PDB file of C-alpha atoms in Angstrom:
ATOM      1  CA  MET A  55       0.000   0.000   0.000  1.00  0.00           C
ATOM      2  CA  SER A  56       1.405   3.383  -0.920  1.00  0.00           C
ATOM      3  CA  GLU A  57       1.864   6.165   1.579  1.00  0.00           C
ATOM      4  CA  LEU A  58      -0.324   9.232   1.422  1.00  0.00           C
ATOM      5  CA  THR A  59       1.155  12.430   0.091  1.00  0.00           C
ATOM      6  CA  THR A  60       1.200  15.610   2.160  1.00  0.00           C
ATOM      7  CA  GLY A  61      -1.590  16.952  -0.038  1.00  0.00           C
ATOM      8  CA  GLN A  62      -3.715  13.862   0.487  1.00  0.00           C
ATOM      9  CA  ILE A  63      -3.202  14.064   4.240  1.00  0.00           C
ATOM     10  CA  ALA A  64      -4.228  17.734   4.201  1.00  0.00           C
ATOM     11  CA  GLU A  65      -7.361  16.857   2.187  1.00  0.00           C
ATOM     12  CA  ALA A  66      -8.196  14.020   4.572  1.00  0.00           C
ATOM     13  CA  ARG A  67      -7.673  16.336   7.548  1.00  0.00           C
ATOM     14  CA  GLU A  68      -9.989  18.972   6.054  1.00  0.00           C
ATOM     15  CA  ALA A  69     -12.673  16.419   5.155  1.00  0.00           C
ATOM     16  CA  LEU A  70     -12.580  14.830   8.612  1.00  0.00           C
ATOM     17  CA  GLU A  71     -12.676  18.193  10.357  1.00  0.00           C
ATOM     18  CA  GLN A  72     -15.603  19.319   8.184  1.00  0.00           C
ATOM     19  CA  ALA A  73     -17.588  16.143   8.856  1.00  0.00           C
ATOM     20  CA  ALA A  74     -16.882  16.339  12.605  1.00  0.00           C
ATOM     21  CA  ALA A  75     -17.834  20.032  12.736  1.00  0.00           C
ATOM     22  CA  GLU A  76     -21.138  19.276  11.046  1.00  0.00           C
ATOM     23  CA  LEU A  77     -21.910  16.452  13.455  1.00  0.00           C
ATOM     24  CA  LEU A  78     -20.930  18.517  16.494  1.00  0.00           C
ATOM     25  CA  GLY A  79     -23.098  21.371  15.268  1.00  0.00           C
ATOM     26  CA  ARG A  80     -26.017  19.004  14.862  1.00  0.00           C
ATOM     27  CA  VAL A  81     -25.384  17.674  18.380  1.00  0.00           C
ATOM     28  CA  LEU A  82     -25.613  21.226  19.724  1.00  0.00           C
ATOM     29  CA  PHE A  83     -28.833  21.898  17.816  1.00  0.00           C
ATOM     30  CA  GLU A  84     -30.383  18.660  19.091  1.00  0.00           C
ATOM     31  CA  PHE A  85     -29.248  19.264  22.656  1.00  0.00           C
ATOM     32  CA  SER A  86     -30.753  22.759  22.619  1.00  0.00           C
ATOM     33  CA  ARG A  87     -34.064  21.327  21.356  1.00  0.00           C
ATOM     34  CA  LEU A  88     -33.959  18.769  24.131  1.00  0.00           C
ATOM     35  CA  GLU A  89     -33.272  21.458  26.716  1.00  0.00           C
ATOM     36  CA  VAL A  90     -36.241  23.535  25.554  1.00  0.00           C
ATOM     37  CA  ASN A  91     -38.542  20.519  25.647  1.00  0.00           C
ATOM     38  CA  LEU A  92     -37.262  19.524  29.077  1.00  0.00           C
ATOM     39  CA  GLY A  93     -38.020  23.064  30.236  1.00  0.00           C
ATOM     40  CA  LEU A  94     -41.524  22.866  28.774  1.00  0.00           C
ATOM     41  CA  CYS A  95     -42.055  19.540  30.492  1.00  0.00           C
ATOM     42  CA  ALA A  96     -41.024  21.139  33.786  1.00  0.00           C
ATOM     43  CA  VAL A  97     -43.196  24.249  33.502  1.00  0.00           C
ATOM     44  CA  TRP A  98     -46.247  22.195  32.533  1.00  0.00           C
ATOM     45  CA  THR A  99     -46.009  19.934  35.592  1.00  0.00           C
ATOM     46  CA  GLY A 100     -49.269  19.995  37.502  1.00  0.00           C
ATOM     47  CA  SER A 101     -51.219  20.493  34.257  1.00  0.00           C
ATOM     48  CA  GLY A 102     -49.799  23.987  33.835  1.00  0.00           C
ATOM     49  CA  GLN A 103     -51.536  25.383  36.907  1.00  0.00           C
ATOM     50  CA  ARG A 104     -48.319  27.173  37.948  1.00  0.00           C
ATOM     51  CA  LEU A 105     -47.182  27.993  34.413  1.00  0.00           C
ATOM     52  CA  ASP A 106     -46.196  31.626  35.025  1.00  0.00           C
ATOM     53  CA  GLU A 107     -44.430  30.904  38.311  1.00  0.00           C
ATOM     54  CA  LEU A 108     -42.592  27.854  36.977  1.00  0.00           C
ATOM     55  CA  THR A 109     -41.635  29.621  33.744  1.00  0.00           C
ATOM     56  CA  LYS A 110     -39.825  32.279  35.765  1.00  0.00           C
ATOM     57  CA  GLN A 111     -38.172  29.629  37.919  1.00  0.00           C
ATOM     58  CA  ILE A 112     -37.219  27.134  35.209  1.00  0.00           C
ATOM     59  CA  LYS A 113     -35.876  29.642  32.669  1.00  0.00           C
ATOM     60  CA  GLU A 114     -32.954  30.375  35.014  1.00  0.00           C
ATOM     61  CA  LEU A 115     -31.980  26.742  35.542  1.00  0.00           C
ATOM     62  CA  SER A 116     -29.221  24.810  33.809  1.00  0.00           C
ATOM     63  CA  PHE A 117     -30.045  21.543  32.063  1.00  0.00           C
ATOM     64  CA  HIS A 118     -28.749  19.709  35.127  1.00  0.00           C
ATOM     65  CA  LYS A 119     -31.034  21.669  37.471  1.00  0.00           C
ATOM     66  CA  LYS A 120     -34.005  21.167  35.133  1.00  0.00           C
ATOM     67  CA  LEU A 121     -33.391  17.426  35.340  1.00  0.00           C
ATOM     68  CA  ASP A 122     -33.188  17.702  39.138  1.00  0.00           C
ATOM     69  CA  PHE A 123     -36.479  19.630  39.185  1.00  0.00           C
ATOM     70  CA  LEU A 124     -38.145  16.969  37.032  1.00  0.00           C
ATOM     71  CA  SER A 125     -36.686  14.178  39.164  1.00  0.00           C
ATOM     72  CA  GLN A 126     -38.034  15.754  42.359  1.00  0.00           C
ATOM     73  CA  HIS A 127     -41.454  16.164  40.780  1.00  0.00           C
ATOM     74  CA  VAL A 128     -41.468  12.531  39.644  1.00  0.00           C
ATOM     75  CA  GLU A 129     -40.480  11.364  43.141  1.00  0.00           C
ATOM     76  CA  ARG A 130     -43.246  13.449  44.745  1.00  0.00           C
ATOM     77  CA  SER A 131     -46.052  12.778  42.311  1.00  0.00           C
ATOM     78  CA  LEU A 132     -45.636   9.306  40.814  1.00  0.00           C
ATOM     79  CA  PRO A 133     -45.940   6.065  42.765  1.00  0.00           C
ATOM     80  CA  LYS A 134     -42.571   4.378  43.161  1.00  0.00           C
ATOM     81  CA  GLY A 135     -42.389   1.152  41.207  1.00  0.00           C
ATOM     82  CA  SER A 136     -45.072   2.223  38.761  1.00  0.00           C
ATOM     83  CA  LYS A 137     -44.358   2.006  35.040  1.00  0.00           C
ATOM     84  CA  ARG A 138     -44.533   5.766  34.664  1.00  0.00           C
ATOM     85  CA  HIS A 139     -42.206   6.415  37.611  1.00  0.00           C
ATOM     86  CA  THR A 140     -39.700   3.918  36.221  1.00  0.00           C
ATOM     87  CA  ALA A 141     -39.980   5.309  32.684  1.00  0.00           C
ATOM     88  CA  TYR A 142     -39.358   8.904  33.795  1.00  0.00           C
ATOM     89  CA  THR A 143     -36.549   7.886  36.160  1.00  0.00           C
ATOM     90  CA  GLU A 144     -34.787   5.918  33.440  1.00  0.00           C
ATOM     91  CA  TRP A 145     -35.216   8.789  30.972  1.00  0.00           C
ATOM     92  CA  ILE A 146     -33.707  11.244  33.484  1.00  0.00           C
ATOM     93  CA  ALA A 147     -30.714   8.940  34.052  1.00  0.00           C
ATOM     94  CA  ARG A 148     -30.094   8.720  30.284  1.00  0.00           C
ATOM     95  CA  ALA A 149     -30.452  12.495  29.977  1.00  0.00           C
ATOM     96  CA  HIS A 150     -27.803  12.964  32.674  1.00  0.00           C
ATOM     97  CA  VAL A 151     -25.400  10.756  30.715  1.00  0.00           C
ATOM     98  CA  SER A 152     -26.024  12.844  27.592  1.00  0.00           C
ATOM     99  CA  ARG A 153     -25.581  16.029  29.619  1.00  0.00           C
ATOM    100  CA  LEU A 154     -22.158  14.885  30.770  1.00  0.00           C
ATOM    101  CA  LYS A 155     -21.203  13.909  27.225  1.00  0.00           C
ATOM    102  CA  ARG A 156     -22.373  17.293  25.935  1.00  0.00           C
ATOM    103  CA  ASN A 157     -20.302  19.093  28.566  1.00  0.00           C
ATOM    104  CA  GLN A 158     -17.248  17.111  27.537  1.00  0.00           C
ATOM    105  CA  LEU A 159     -17.813  17.857  23.861  1.00  0.00           C
ATOM    106  CA  VAL A 160     -18.432  21.573  24.389  1.00  0.00           C
ATOM    107  CA  HIS A 161     -15.718  22.321  26.919  1.00  0.00           C
ATOM    108  CA  GLY A 162     -12.899  20.430  25.267  1.00  0.00           C
ATOM    109  CA  ARG A 163     -10.758  21.544  22.357  1.00  0.00           C
ATOM    110  CA  TRP A 164     -10.699  19.684  19.086  1.00  0.00           C
ATOM    111  CA  GLY A 165      -8.232  18.217  16.669  1.00  0.00           C
ATOM    112  CA  VAL A 166      -8.202  15.469  14.075  1.00  0.00           C
ATOM    113  CA  ASP A 167      -5.949  12.567  13.216  1.00  0.00           C
ATOM    114  CA  PRO A 168      -6.578  12.000   9.505  1.00  0.00           C
ATOM    115  CA  LEU A 169      -4.324   8.954   9.344  1.00  0.00           C
ATOM    116  CA  GLN A 170      -6.360   7.084  11.980  1.00  0.00           C
ATOM    117  CA  GLY A 171      -9.701   8.733  11.128  1.00  0.00           C
ATOM    118  CA  HIS A 172     -10.091  10.031  14.668  1.00  0.00           C
ATOM    119  CA  VAL A 173     -11.615  13.237  15.902  1.00  0.00           C
ATOM    120  CA  ILE A 174      -9.857  14.150  19.134  1.00  0.00           C
ATOM    121  CA  ASN A 175     -11.426  15.968  22.070  1.00  0.00           C
ATOM    122  CA  VAL A 176      -8.873  17.207  24.625  1.00  0.00           C
ATOM    123  CA  ILE A 177     -10.113  18.315  28.021  1.00  0.00           C
ATOM    124  CA  GLY A 178      -7.975  20.395  30.360  1.00  0.00           C
ATOM    125  CA  LEU A 179      -5.112  22.796  30.041  1.00  0.00           C
ATOM    126  CA  PRO A 180      -2.005  21.628  28.191  1.00  0.00           C
ATOM    127  CA  THR A 181       0.019  22.357  31.335  1.00  0.00           C
ATOM    128  CA  SER A 182      -2.243  20.216  33.536  1.00  0.00           C
ATOM    129  CA  PRO A 183      -1.368  16.628  34.430  1.00  0.00           C
ATOM    130  CA  GLU A 184      -5.130  15.954  34.506  1.00  0.00           C
ATOM    131  CA  GLN A 185      -5.523  16.732  30.811  1.00  0.00           C
ATOM    132  CA  THR A 186      -7.382  13.926  29.038  1.00  0.00           C
ATOM    133  CA  GLU A 187      -7.861  12.984  25.422  1.00  0.00           C
ATOM    134  CA  VAL A 188     -10.859  11.168  23.985  1.00  0.00           C
ATOM    135  CA  ARG A 189     -10.739   9.878  20.433  1.00  0.00           C
ATOM    136  CA  TYR A 190     -13.922   9.514  18.421  1.00  0.00           C
ATOM    137  CA  LEU A 191     -14.730   8.048  15.078  1.00  0.00           C
ATOM    138  CA  LEU A 192     -17.385   9.916  13.123  1.00  0.00           C
ATOM    139  CA  THR A 193     -19.728   7.027  13.900  1.00  0.00           C
ATOM    140  CA  ASP A 194     -19.229   7.704  17.624  1.00  0.00           C
ATOM    141  CA  LEU A 195     -20.369  11.303  17.152  1.00  0.00           C
ATOM    142  CA  GLU A 196     -23.306  10.048  15.085  1.00  0.00           C
ATOM    143  CA  ASP A 197     -24.225   7.808  18.030  1.00  0.00           C
ATOM    144  CA  VAL A 198     -24.218  10.822  20.375  1.00  0.00           C
ATOM    145  CA  LEU A 199     -26.544  12.622  17.972  1.00  0.00           C
ATOM    146  CA  LYS A 200     -28.826   9.582  17.662  1.00  0.00           C
ATOM    147  CA  GLU A 201     -29.065   9.277  21.455  1.00  0.00           C
ATOM    148  CA  LEU A 202     -30.105  12.919  21.765  1.00  0.00           C
ATOM    149  CA  MET A 203     -32.725  12.419  19.073  1.00  0.00           C
ATOM    150  CA  GLN A 204     -33.953   9.293  20.835  1.00  0.00           C
ATOM    151  CA  LEU A 205     -34.148  11.140  24.155  1.00  0.00           C
ATOM    152  CA  GLN A 206     -36.217  13.804  22.419  1.00  0.00           C
ATOM    153  CA  ALA A 207     -38.624  11.216  20.994  1.00  0.00           C
ATOM    154  CA  ASN A 208     -38.830   9.381  24.318  1.00  0.00           C
ATOM    155  CA  LEU A 209     -39.621  12.571  26.246  1.00  0.00           C
ATOM    156  CA  HIS A 210     -42.379  13.390  23.761  1.00  0.00           C
ATOM    157  CA  GLN A 211     -43.813   9.900  24.194  1.00  0.00           C
ATOM    158  CA  LEU A 212     -43.593  10.055  27.996  1.00  0.00           C
ATOM    159  CA  ARG A 213     -45.374  13.403  28.122  1.00  0.00           C
ATOM    160  CA  LYS A 214     -48.058  12.128  25.773  1.00  0.00           C
ATOM    161  CA  GLN A 215     -48.570   8.830  27.593  1.00  0.00           C
ATOM    162  CA  TRP A 216     -48.118  10.045  31.173  1.00  0.00           C
ATOM    163  CA  PRO A 217     -48.340  13.825  31.479  1.00  0.00           C
ATOM    164  CA  LEU A 218     -46.996  15.250  34.698  1.00  0.00           C
TER     165      LEU A 218
END
């Protein structure tokens, strides 16, 4: 097998970076949709009877705190062990995992390794011994996007089936 030329490596680097940037942008769009719908779920708890009050409260909360709010509501209002309690609790746990992944993706810096086909997310300062590197294939980033889309669909279904 012949070695790649410098030009071919540069083209591969550009193509990989472009594909990764598109996927990461789509992840951000999907996460922001999910955050809005989580917020709407939270403000409509109690059939929207406290809509104005909760809108003021929820709009100031981070995604993490919105999940905490929803979790507390689920614990207070749904019978433990019921299908709806379990479904919401499992959804919240998955959303927390996606929240952590999103934080990692957003707060790290990016590079690419065109020879290996990796997109590299580096977290931490270069001078820090705690700096970490996570390598992704484009399919890994597609999986992150798919999970966010699935969370979105699942939240819609939960709210439709068992409104809070």
